[in-house]
Short mmCIF file of C-alpha atoms in Angstrom, two decimals:
data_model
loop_
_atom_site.label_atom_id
_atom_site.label_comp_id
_atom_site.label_asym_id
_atom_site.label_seq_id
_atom_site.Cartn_x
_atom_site.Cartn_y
_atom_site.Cartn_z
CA UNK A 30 -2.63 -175.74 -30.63
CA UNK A 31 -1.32 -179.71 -29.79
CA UNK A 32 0.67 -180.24 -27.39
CA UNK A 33 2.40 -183.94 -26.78
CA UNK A 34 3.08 -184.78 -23.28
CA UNK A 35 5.66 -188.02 -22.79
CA UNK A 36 5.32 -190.31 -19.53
CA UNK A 37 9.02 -191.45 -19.41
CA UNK A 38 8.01 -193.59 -16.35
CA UNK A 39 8.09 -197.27 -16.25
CA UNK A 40 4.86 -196.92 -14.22
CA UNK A 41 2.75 -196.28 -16.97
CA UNK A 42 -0.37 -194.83 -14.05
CA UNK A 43 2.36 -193.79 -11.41
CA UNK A 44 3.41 -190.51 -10.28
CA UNK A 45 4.34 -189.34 -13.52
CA UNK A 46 1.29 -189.49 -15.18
CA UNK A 47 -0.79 -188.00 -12.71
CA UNK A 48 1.15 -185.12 -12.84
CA UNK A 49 1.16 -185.11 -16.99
CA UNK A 50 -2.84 -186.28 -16.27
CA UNK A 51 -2.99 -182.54 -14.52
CA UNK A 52 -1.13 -180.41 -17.06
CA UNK A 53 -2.96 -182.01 -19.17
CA UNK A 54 -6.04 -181.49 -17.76
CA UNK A 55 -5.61 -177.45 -17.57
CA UNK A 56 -3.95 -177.63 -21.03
CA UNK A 57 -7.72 -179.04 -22.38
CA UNK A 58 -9.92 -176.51 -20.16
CA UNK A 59 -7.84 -174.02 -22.06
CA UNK A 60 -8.86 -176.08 -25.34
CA UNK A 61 -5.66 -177.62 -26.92
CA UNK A 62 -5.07 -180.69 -28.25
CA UNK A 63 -3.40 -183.16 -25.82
CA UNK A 64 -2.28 -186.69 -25.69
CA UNK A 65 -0.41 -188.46 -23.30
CA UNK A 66 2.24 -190.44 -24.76
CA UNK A 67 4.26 -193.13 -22.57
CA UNK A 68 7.01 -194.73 -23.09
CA UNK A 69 6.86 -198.26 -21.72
CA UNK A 70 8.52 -200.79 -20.20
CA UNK A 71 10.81 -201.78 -23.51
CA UNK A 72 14.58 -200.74 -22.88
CA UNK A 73 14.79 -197.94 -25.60
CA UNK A 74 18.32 -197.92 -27.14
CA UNK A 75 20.83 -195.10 -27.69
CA UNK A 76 21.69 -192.81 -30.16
CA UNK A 77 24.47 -195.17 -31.92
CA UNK A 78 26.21 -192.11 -33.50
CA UNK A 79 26.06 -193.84 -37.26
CA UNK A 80 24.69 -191.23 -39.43
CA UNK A 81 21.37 -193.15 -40.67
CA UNK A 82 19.45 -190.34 -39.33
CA UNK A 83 21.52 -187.23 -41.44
CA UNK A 84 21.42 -189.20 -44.56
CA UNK A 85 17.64 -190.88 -44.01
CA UNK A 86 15.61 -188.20 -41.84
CA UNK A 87 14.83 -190.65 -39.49
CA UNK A 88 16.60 -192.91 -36.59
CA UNK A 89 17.91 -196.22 -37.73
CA UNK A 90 15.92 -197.73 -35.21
CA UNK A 91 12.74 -198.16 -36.15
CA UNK A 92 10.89 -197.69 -32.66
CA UNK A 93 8.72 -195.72 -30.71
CA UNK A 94 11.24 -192.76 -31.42
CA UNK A 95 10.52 -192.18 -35.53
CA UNK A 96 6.62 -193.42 -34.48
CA UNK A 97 6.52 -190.15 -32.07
CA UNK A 98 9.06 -188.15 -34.54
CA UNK A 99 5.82 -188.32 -36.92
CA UNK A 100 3.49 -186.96 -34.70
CA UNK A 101 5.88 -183.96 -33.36
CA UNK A 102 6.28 -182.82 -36.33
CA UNK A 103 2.38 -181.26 -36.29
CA UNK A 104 3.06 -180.30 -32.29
CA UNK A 105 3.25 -176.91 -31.31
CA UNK A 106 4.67 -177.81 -27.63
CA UNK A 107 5.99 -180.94 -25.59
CA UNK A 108 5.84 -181.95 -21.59
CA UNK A 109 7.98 -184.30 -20.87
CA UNK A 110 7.72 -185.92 -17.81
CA UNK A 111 10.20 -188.14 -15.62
CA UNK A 112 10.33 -189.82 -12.47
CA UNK A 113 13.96 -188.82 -10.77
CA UNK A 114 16.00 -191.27 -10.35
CA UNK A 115 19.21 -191.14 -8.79
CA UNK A 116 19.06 -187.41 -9.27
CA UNK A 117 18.77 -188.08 -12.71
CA UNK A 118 15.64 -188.96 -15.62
CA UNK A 119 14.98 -192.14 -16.48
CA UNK A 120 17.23 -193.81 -19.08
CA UNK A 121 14.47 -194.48 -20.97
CA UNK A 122 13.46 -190.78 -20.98
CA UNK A 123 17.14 -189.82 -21.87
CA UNK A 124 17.83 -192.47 -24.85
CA UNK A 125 14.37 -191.15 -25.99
CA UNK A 126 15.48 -187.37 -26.17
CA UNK A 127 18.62 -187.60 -27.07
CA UNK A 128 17.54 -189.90 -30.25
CA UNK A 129 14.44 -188.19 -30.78
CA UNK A 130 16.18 -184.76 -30.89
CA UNK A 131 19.44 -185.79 -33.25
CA UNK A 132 17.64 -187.85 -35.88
CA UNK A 133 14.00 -185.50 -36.85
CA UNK A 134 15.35 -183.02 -39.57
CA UNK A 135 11.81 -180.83 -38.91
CA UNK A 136 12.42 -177.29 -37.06
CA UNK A 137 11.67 -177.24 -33.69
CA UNK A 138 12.11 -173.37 -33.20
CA UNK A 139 9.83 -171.35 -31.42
CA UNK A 140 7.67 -174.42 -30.39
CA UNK A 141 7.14 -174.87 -26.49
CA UNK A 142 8.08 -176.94 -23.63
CA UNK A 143 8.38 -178.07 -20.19
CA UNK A 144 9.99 -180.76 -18.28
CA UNK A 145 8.46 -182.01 -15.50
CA UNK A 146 10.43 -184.38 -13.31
CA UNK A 147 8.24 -186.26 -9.65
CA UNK A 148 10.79 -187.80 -6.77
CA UNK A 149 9.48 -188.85 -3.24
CA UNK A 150 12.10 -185.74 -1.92
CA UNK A 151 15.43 -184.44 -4.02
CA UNK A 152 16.78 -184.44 -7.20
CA UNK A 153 14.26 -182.69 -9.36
CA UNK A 154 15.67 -179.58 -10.16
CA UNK A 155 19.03 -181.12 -11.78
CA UNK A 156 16.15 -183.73 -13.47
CA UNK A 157 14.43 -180.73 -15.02
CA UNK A 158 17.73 -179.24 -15.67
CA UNK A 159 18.94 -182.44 -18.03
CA UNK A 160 15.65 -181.94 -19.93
CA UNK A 161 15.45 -178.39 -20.61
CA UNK A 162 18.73 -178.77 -22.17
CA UNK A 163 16.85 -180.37 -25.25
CA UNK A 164 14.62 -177.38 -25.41
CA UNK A 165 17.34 -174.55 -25.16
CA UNK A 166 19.85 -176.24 -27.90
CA UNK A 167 16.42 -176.47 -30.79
CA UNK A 168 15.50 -173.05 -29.81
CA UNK A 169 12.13 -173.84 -28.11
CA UNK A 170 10.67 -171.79 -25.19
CA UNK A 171 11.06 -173.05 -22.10
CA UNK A 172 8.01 -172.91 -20.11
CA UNK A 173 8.16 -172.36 -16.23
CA UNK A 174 5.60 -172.28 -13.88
CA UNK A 175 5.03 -170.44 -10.19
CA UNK A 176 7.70 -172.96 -8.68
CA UNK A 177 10.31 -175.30 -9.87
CA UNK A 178 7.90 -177.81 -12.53
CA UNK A 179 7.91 -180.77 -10.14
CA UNK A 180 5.72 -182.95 -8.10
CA UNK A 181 6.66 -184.91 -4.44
CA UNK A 182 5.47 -188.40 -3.94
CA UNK A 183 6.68 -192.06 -4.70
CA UNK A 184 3.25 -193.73 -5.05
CA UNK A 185 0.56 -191.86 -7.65
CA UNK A 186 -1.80 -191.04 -4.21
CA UNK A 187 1.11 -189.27 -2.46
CA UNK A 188 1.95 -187.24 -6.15
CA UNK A 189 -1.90 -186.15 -6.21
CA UNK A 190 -1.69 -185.48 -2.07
CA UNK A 191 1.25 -182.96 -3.34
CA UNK A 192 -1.27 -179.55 -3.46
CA UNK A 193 1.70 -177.31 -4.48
CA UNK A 194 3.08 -179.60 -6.82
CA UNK A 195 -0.56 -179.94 -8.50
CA UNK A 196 -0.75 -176.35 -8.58
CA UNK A 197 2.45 -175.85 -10.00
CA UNK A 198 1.30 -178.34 -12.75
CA UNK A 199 -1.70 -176.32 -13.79
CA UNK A 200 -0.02 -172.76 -13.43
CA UNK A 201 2.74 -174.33 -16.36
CA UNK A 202 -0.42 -175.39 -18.60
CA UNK A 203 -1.99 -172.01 -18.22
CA UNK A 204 1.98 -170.51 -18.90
CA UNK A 205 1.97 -173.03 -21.94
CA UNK A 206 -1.26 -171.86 -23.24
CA UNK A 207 -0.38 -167.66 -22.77
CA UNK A 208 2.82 -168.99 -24.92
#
């Protein structure tokens, strides 16, 4: 089994990818494939709603959306991970998605995945929300864990400090891996 987690943060060794770091982590003990996939600091660009992608398989943009489109198509599951923001994902998280989901013509039924969205306090269940959206309209599994998928903290110390939250990250691995 792979499994391709994204680090939608603009920290690429923040919050977000110590919690990826520990889903990824359990994922490996359980021994599946992993890598860690961020996103940068680049402004990513939205879907522009002109067809390239039904008529060419691929986005018009040539970015690190059709480079990761190649490699999911060989995943069996995805984490995607966000810092909250505003009660929301990251924009760069959301222009990834939404492009990344429209323009790959491969099936993504019955693969796996989880969201998994870090805030100092609030907004992480209508983060994790937005992102399990792409899941449930391919047809994927949604995986859950023992508690809502998230981690508290603003600085990557305070998100490892976060015992539940670090829990919760390896009980969705081991939910992942039963999947």
């Amino acid at each position: 089994m792979k499994v391709l987690l994204v680090n939608g943060s603009p920290h690429k060794n923040g919050s977000t990818y110590v919690a990826l770091r520990e889903v990824e982590t359990a994922l490996n003990n359980e021994g599946i494939e992993t890598s860690i996939v961020w996103l940068g600091t680049e402004a990513i660009s939205g879907c522009l709603a002109c067809g390239y992608c039904s008529r060419n398989g691929k986005c018009v943009k040539n970015d690190i959306v059709n480079d990761f489109a190649q490699r999911a198509k060989n995943a069996d599951g995805f984490v995607f991970g966000t810092p909250v923001h505003y009660a929301g994902a990251s924009g760069a998280i959301v222009s990834f998605l939404d492009r990344l989901f429209i323009s790959t013509p491969f099936d993504k039924t019955m693969k796996v995945g989880a969201s998994v969205s870090i805030a100092r306090r609030a907004g992480t269940t209508t983060t994790m929300d937005a992102l399990n959206k792409y899941f449930l309209i391919s047809e994927m599994h949604v995986i859950g864990s023992s508690y809502w998928n998230d981690v508290h903290g603003r600085r990557p110390g305070e998100a490892a400090e976060d015992l539940e939250g670090m829990q919760t990250m390896g009980n969705l691995a081991e939910n992942m891996t039963f999947l």
